[in-house]
Coordinates of C-alpha atoms in Angstrom, one line a residue:
S1 CA 0.0 0.0 0.0
M2 CA 1.0 3.7 -0.4
D3 CA 3.5 5.4 1.9
G4 CA 4.1 2.2 3.8
A5 CA 0.8 2.6 5.6
P6 CA -0.6 -0.6 7.1
P7 CA -3.3 -2.2 4.9
P8 CA -6.8 -1.5 5.9
A9 CA -8.2 -4.0 8.4
S10 CA -10.8 -6.6 7.4
P11 CA -14.4 -5.4 7.9
A12 CA -15.7 -6.1 11.4
G13 CA -17.4 -9.5 11.5
L14 CA -15.7 -10.9 8.4
S15 CA -12.8 -12.6 10.3
A16 CA -15.3 -14.1 12.8
Y17 CA -17.4 -15.6 10.1
V18 CA -14.4 -17.0 8.3
A19 CA -13.1 -18.5 11.5
V20 CA -16.5 -20.1 12.1
S21 CA -16.5 -21.5 8.6
Q22 CA -13.1 -23.1 9.1
L23 CA -14.1 -24.6 12.4
L24 CA -17.2 -26.0 10.8
G25 CA -15.2 -27.3 7.9
L26 CA -12.7 -29.1 10.1
T27 CA -15.6 -30.5 12.2
L28 CA -17.2 -31.8 8.9
L29 CA -14.1 -33.7 8.1
A30 CA -13.7 -35.1 11.6
T31 CA -17.4 -36.2 11.7
T32 CA -17.1 -37.9 8.3
G33 CA -13.9 -39.7 9.5
A34 CA -15.7 -40.7 12.7
W35 CA -18.7 -42.1 10.8
L36 CA -16.6 -44.1 8.4
G37 CA -14.1 -45.2 11.0
R38 CA -16.5 -46.2 13.8
Y39 CA -19.5 -47.6 11.8
R40 CA -18.3 -48.4 8.3
G41 CA -15.0 -50.2 9.0
G42 CA -12.6 -47.4 7.9
V43 CA -11.1 -46.4 4.6
A44 CA -8.9 -48.4 2.3
W45 CA -8.3 -48.6 -1.5
D46 CA -7.8 -52.2 -2.6
S47 CA -10.4 -53.8 -0.4
P48 CA -14.1 -54.0 0.3
L49 CA -13.7 -50.7 2.1
Q50 CA -12.9 -48.9 -1.2
F51 CA -16.4 -47.4 -1.3
N52 CA -15.6 -45.4 1.9
V53 CA -13.0 -43.4 0.0
H54 CA -15.9 -41.9 -1.9
P55 CA -17.7 -39.9 0.9
L56 CA -14.4 -38.9 2.4
C57 CA -13.1 -37.4 -0.9
M58 CA -16.4 -35.8 -1.8
V59 CA -16.7 -34.0 1.5
L60 CA -13.0 -32.9 1.5
G61 CA -13.0 -31.9 -2.2
M62 CA -16.4 -30.8 -3.3
V63 CA -17.4 -29.2 0.0
F64 CA -14.5 -28.1 2.2
L65 CA -11.9 -27.2 -0.4
Q66 CA -14.5 -25.8 -2.8
G67 CA -15.9 -23.6 0.0
D68 CA -12.4 -22.4 0.9
A69 CA -11.5 -21.7 -2.7
L70 CA -14.6 -19.4 -2.9
L71 CA -13.5 -17.6 0.3
V72 CA -10.1 -16.7 -1.1
Y73 CA -11.1 -13.3 -2.4
R74 CA -12.7 -12.3 0.9
V75 CA -9.8 -13.5 3.0
F76 CA -6.8 -12.2 0.9
R77 CA -8.2 -8.7 0.5
H78 CA -4.9 -6.8 0.0
E79 CA -2.7 -9.2 -1.8
A80 CA -1.9 -8.9 -5.5
K81 CA -4.9 -9.9 -7.6
R82 CA -2.9 -12.3 -9.7
S83 CA -1.6 -14.4 -6.8
T84 CA -5.1 -14.4 -5.1
K85 CA -6.5 -15.6 -8.5
A86 CA -3.9 -18.3 -8.7
L87 CA -4.7 -19.6 -5.2
H88 CA -8.4 -19.6 -6.1
A89 CA -7.7 -21.7 -9.2
L90 CA -5.3 -24.0 -7.4
L91 CA -7.7 -24.8 -4.5
H92 CA -10.5 -25.5 -7.0
G93 CA -8.1 -27.7 -9.0
L94 CA -7.1 -29.6 -5.9
A95 CA -10.8 -30.1 -5.1
L96 CA -11.4 -31.5 -8.6
V97 CA -8.5 -34.0 -8.3
I98 CA -9.7 -35.2 -4.9
A99 CA -13.3 -35.5 -6.1
L100 CA -12.1 -37.5 -9.2
V101 CA -10.4 -40.0 -6.8
G102 CA -13.7 -40.2 -4.9
I103 CA -15.6 -40.9 -8.2
V104 CA -13.2 -43.5 -9.3
A105 CA -13.5 -45.2 -5.9
V106 CA -17.3 -45.5 -6.1
F107 CA -17.3 -46.9 -9.7
E108 CA -14.5 -49.4 -8.9
S109 CA -16.3 -50.5 -5.7
H110 CA -19.6 -50.9 -7.6
Q111 CA -17.8 -53.0 -10.3
T112 CA -16.2 -55.2 -7.7
K113 CA -19.5 -55.8 -5.9
G114 CA -21.7 -56.0 -9.0
I115 CA -23.7 -52.9 -8.0
P116 CA -25.4 -50.9 -10.9
D117 CA -24.1 -47.3 -11.5
M118 CA -25.8 -44.0 -12.0
Y119 CA -29.4 -44.8 -11.4
S120 CA -30.0 -42.8 -8.2
L121 CA -30.9 -39.1 -7.8
H122 CA -27.7 -38.7 -5.7
S123 CA -25.6 -40.0 -8.6
W124 CA -27.3 -37.7 -11.1
C125 CA -26.9 -34.6 -9.0
G126 CA -23.4 -35.5 -7.9
M127 CA -22.2 -36.2 -11.5
A128 CA -23.8 -33.0 -12.7
A129 CA -22.1 -31.1 -10.0
F130 CA -18.7 -32.6 -10.8
V131 CA -19.0 -32.2 -14.6
L132 CA -20.2 -28.6 -14.3
Y133 CA -17.6 -27.8 -11.7
L134 CA -14.9 -29.1 -14.1
L135 CA -16.3 -27.0 -16.9
Q136 CA -16.5 -23.9 -14.6
W137 CA -12.8 -24.4 -13.7
V138 CA -11.7 -24.8 -17.3
L139 CA -13.6 -21.7 -18.4
G140 CA -12.4 -19.7 -15.3
C141 CA -8.8 -20.5 -16.1
G142 CA -9.4 -19.7 -19.8
F143 CA -11.0 -16.3 -19.1
F144 CA -9.2 -15.1 -16.1
L145 CA -5.8 -16.8 -15.8
L146 CA -4.7 -17.1 -19.5
P147 CA -3.6 -13.8 -21.0
G148 CA -5.8 -14.3 -24.2
A149 CA -9.3 -13.2 -23.1
S150 CA -10.2 -9.5 -23.7
F151 CA -11.2 -7.2 -20.9
S152 CA -14.8 -6.9 -22.2
L153 CA -15.1 -10.7 -22.6
R154 CA -13.9 -11.1 -19.0
S155 CA -16.3 -8.6 -17.6
R156 CA -19.2 -10.2 -19.5
Y157 CA -18.4 -13.7 -18.3
K158 CA -17.6 -12.6 -14.7
P159 CA -21.3 -12.5 -13.4
Q160 CA -21.9 -16.0 -14.8
H161 CA -18.7 -17.3 -13.2
I162 CA -19.7 -15.8 -9.8
F163 CA -23.3 -17.1 -9.9
F164 CA -22.4 -20.6 -11.0
G165 CA -19.6 -20.7 -8.5
I166 CA -22.1 -20.3 -5.6
A167 CA -24.8 -22.5 -7.4
L168 CA -22.4 -25.4 -7.8
F169 CA -21.2 -25.2 -4.2
A170 CA -24.9 -25.4 -3.2
L171 CA -25.5 -28.3 -5.6
S172 CA -22.4 -30.1 -4.2
I173 CA -23.8 -29.9 -0.6
A174 CA -27.2 -31.1 -1.9
A175 CA -25.6 -34.1 -3.5
C176 CA -23.8 -34.9 -0.2
L177 CA -27.2 -34.8 1.7
L178 CA -28.7 -37.2 -0.8
G179 CA -25.7 -39.4 -0.5
I180 CA -25.8 -39.5 3.2
T181 CA -29.5 -40.4 3.1
E182 CA -28.9 -43.1 0.5
M183 CA -26.1 -44.6 2.6
L184 CA -28.2 -44.8 5.7
L185 CA -31.1 -46.4 3.9
F186 CA -28.8 -49.0 2.4
N187 CA -26.9 -49.8 5.6
I188 CA -29.3 -49.3 8.6
R189 CA -32.8 -49.3 7.1
D190 CA -34.3 -51.1 10.1
S191 CA -32.7 -49.2 12.9
Y192 CA -32.6 -45.7 11.4
S193 CA -36.1 -44.9 12.6
L194 CA -35.1 -46.0 16.1
F195 CA -32.5 -43.2 16.3
A196 CA -29.6 -45.6 15.9
P197 CA -26.3 -43.8 16.9
E198 CA -25.0 -44.1 13.4
G199 CA -28.1 -42.4 12.0
V200 CA -27.9 -39.6 14.5
L201 CA -24.2 -39.1 13.7
A202 CA -24.8 -39.1 9.9
N203 CA -27.8 -36.7 10.3
T204 CA -25.5 -34.4 12.3
L205 CA -23.0 -34.5 9.5
G206 CA -25.8 -33.4 7.2
V207 CA -26.7 -30.5 9.4
L208 CA -23.0 -29.5 9.6
L209 CA -22.8 -29.5 5.8
V210 CA -25.8 -27.1 5.6
A211 CA -24.3 -24.9 8.3
F212 CA -20.9 -24.7 6.4
G213 CA -22.8 -23.8 3.2
L214 CA -24.8 -21.1 4.9
V215 CA -21.8 -19.5 6.6
V216 CA -19.7 -19.5 3.4
G217 CA -22.7 -18.3 1.4
Y218 CA -23.3 -15.4 3.8
V219 CA -19.7 -14.3 3.6
L220 CA -19.8 -14.5 -0.2
T221 CA -23.0 -12.6 -0.7
R222 CA -22.4 -9.6 1.7
D223 CA -21.7 -6.7 -0.6
D224 CA -19.6 -4.7 1.9
W225 CA -17.3 -7.7 2.4
K226 CA -16.3 -7.9 -1.3
R227 CA -12.6 -7.5 -2.1
P228 CA -11.9 -3.8 -2.6
P229 CA -10.0 -3.1 -5.9
L230 CA -6.4 -2.2 -5.3
A231 CA -5.1 1.2 -6.5
E232 CA -3.3 -0.4 -9.5
E233 CA -6.4 -2.4 -10.5
L234 CA -8.5 0.8 -10.5
A235 CA -5.9 2.6 -12.5
L236 CA -5.9 -0.2 -15.1
S237 CA -9.6 -0.2 -15.5
M238 CA -9.7 3.6 -15.8
D239 CA -7.1 3.5 -18.5
F240 CA -9.1 0.8 -20.2
K241 CA -12.3 2.8 -20.0
T242 CA -10.5 5.8 -21.5
L243 CA -9.2 3.7 -24.3
T244 CA -12.4 2.0 -25.2
E245 CA -15.2 4.5 -24.4
G246 CA -13.3 7.8 -24.8
E247 CA -14.3 8.8 -21.3
S248 CA -12.0 11.0 -19.2
P249 CA -10.5 8.9 -16.3
G250 CA -12.4 10.9 -13.8
G251 CA -15.8 10.6 -15.5

């Protein structure tokens, strides 16, 4: 920042909400681990437990990391736009890789056990979320990270990118809720209605997923918490306006 002044502080409340989101995110992962470890035999790749890799990877990738990737612009408010953007893309890319491992796990596990694929609402919503998420990532990299895209093309695509970013995060959480329900109905159909401990724990995981989504969604949609443009970004867009629209930089 100019004159070596300290950067402006984050808006009041933002840090608290971000901290709560991280606490919820870590609790999500711990709860998923506890469910799979205590009631489903744990997690392993080349074994009958391969299926359990699926819920673990989906919660880690499509919920926790995706949510954190969305928060990058709110948390790193005064860092260079380029490095913030790179971190945003990197976290989403990591989420995609982990989700892909989770998808391979469920298909391989089904194949081994002779279970049919892609017939349930969970699988339809989950696959839609993954494919659209991959598409969103490729388009985002193409428009915002590669030097090719023009300024006007970027600014036209940006509202879509933001909307679908939040929408796909919501769809990912919805797919998790459907998956949890499906798993409980397959595994503890008879005792679920008796408030079996596994059912209560998995329901709690569902509530935590919703809470994480709501807190992240709140941080993302509060206008006064949006990342303020840095001085050099403002100068760039002013120069651009002058070039393209013939306006004076102050106008």
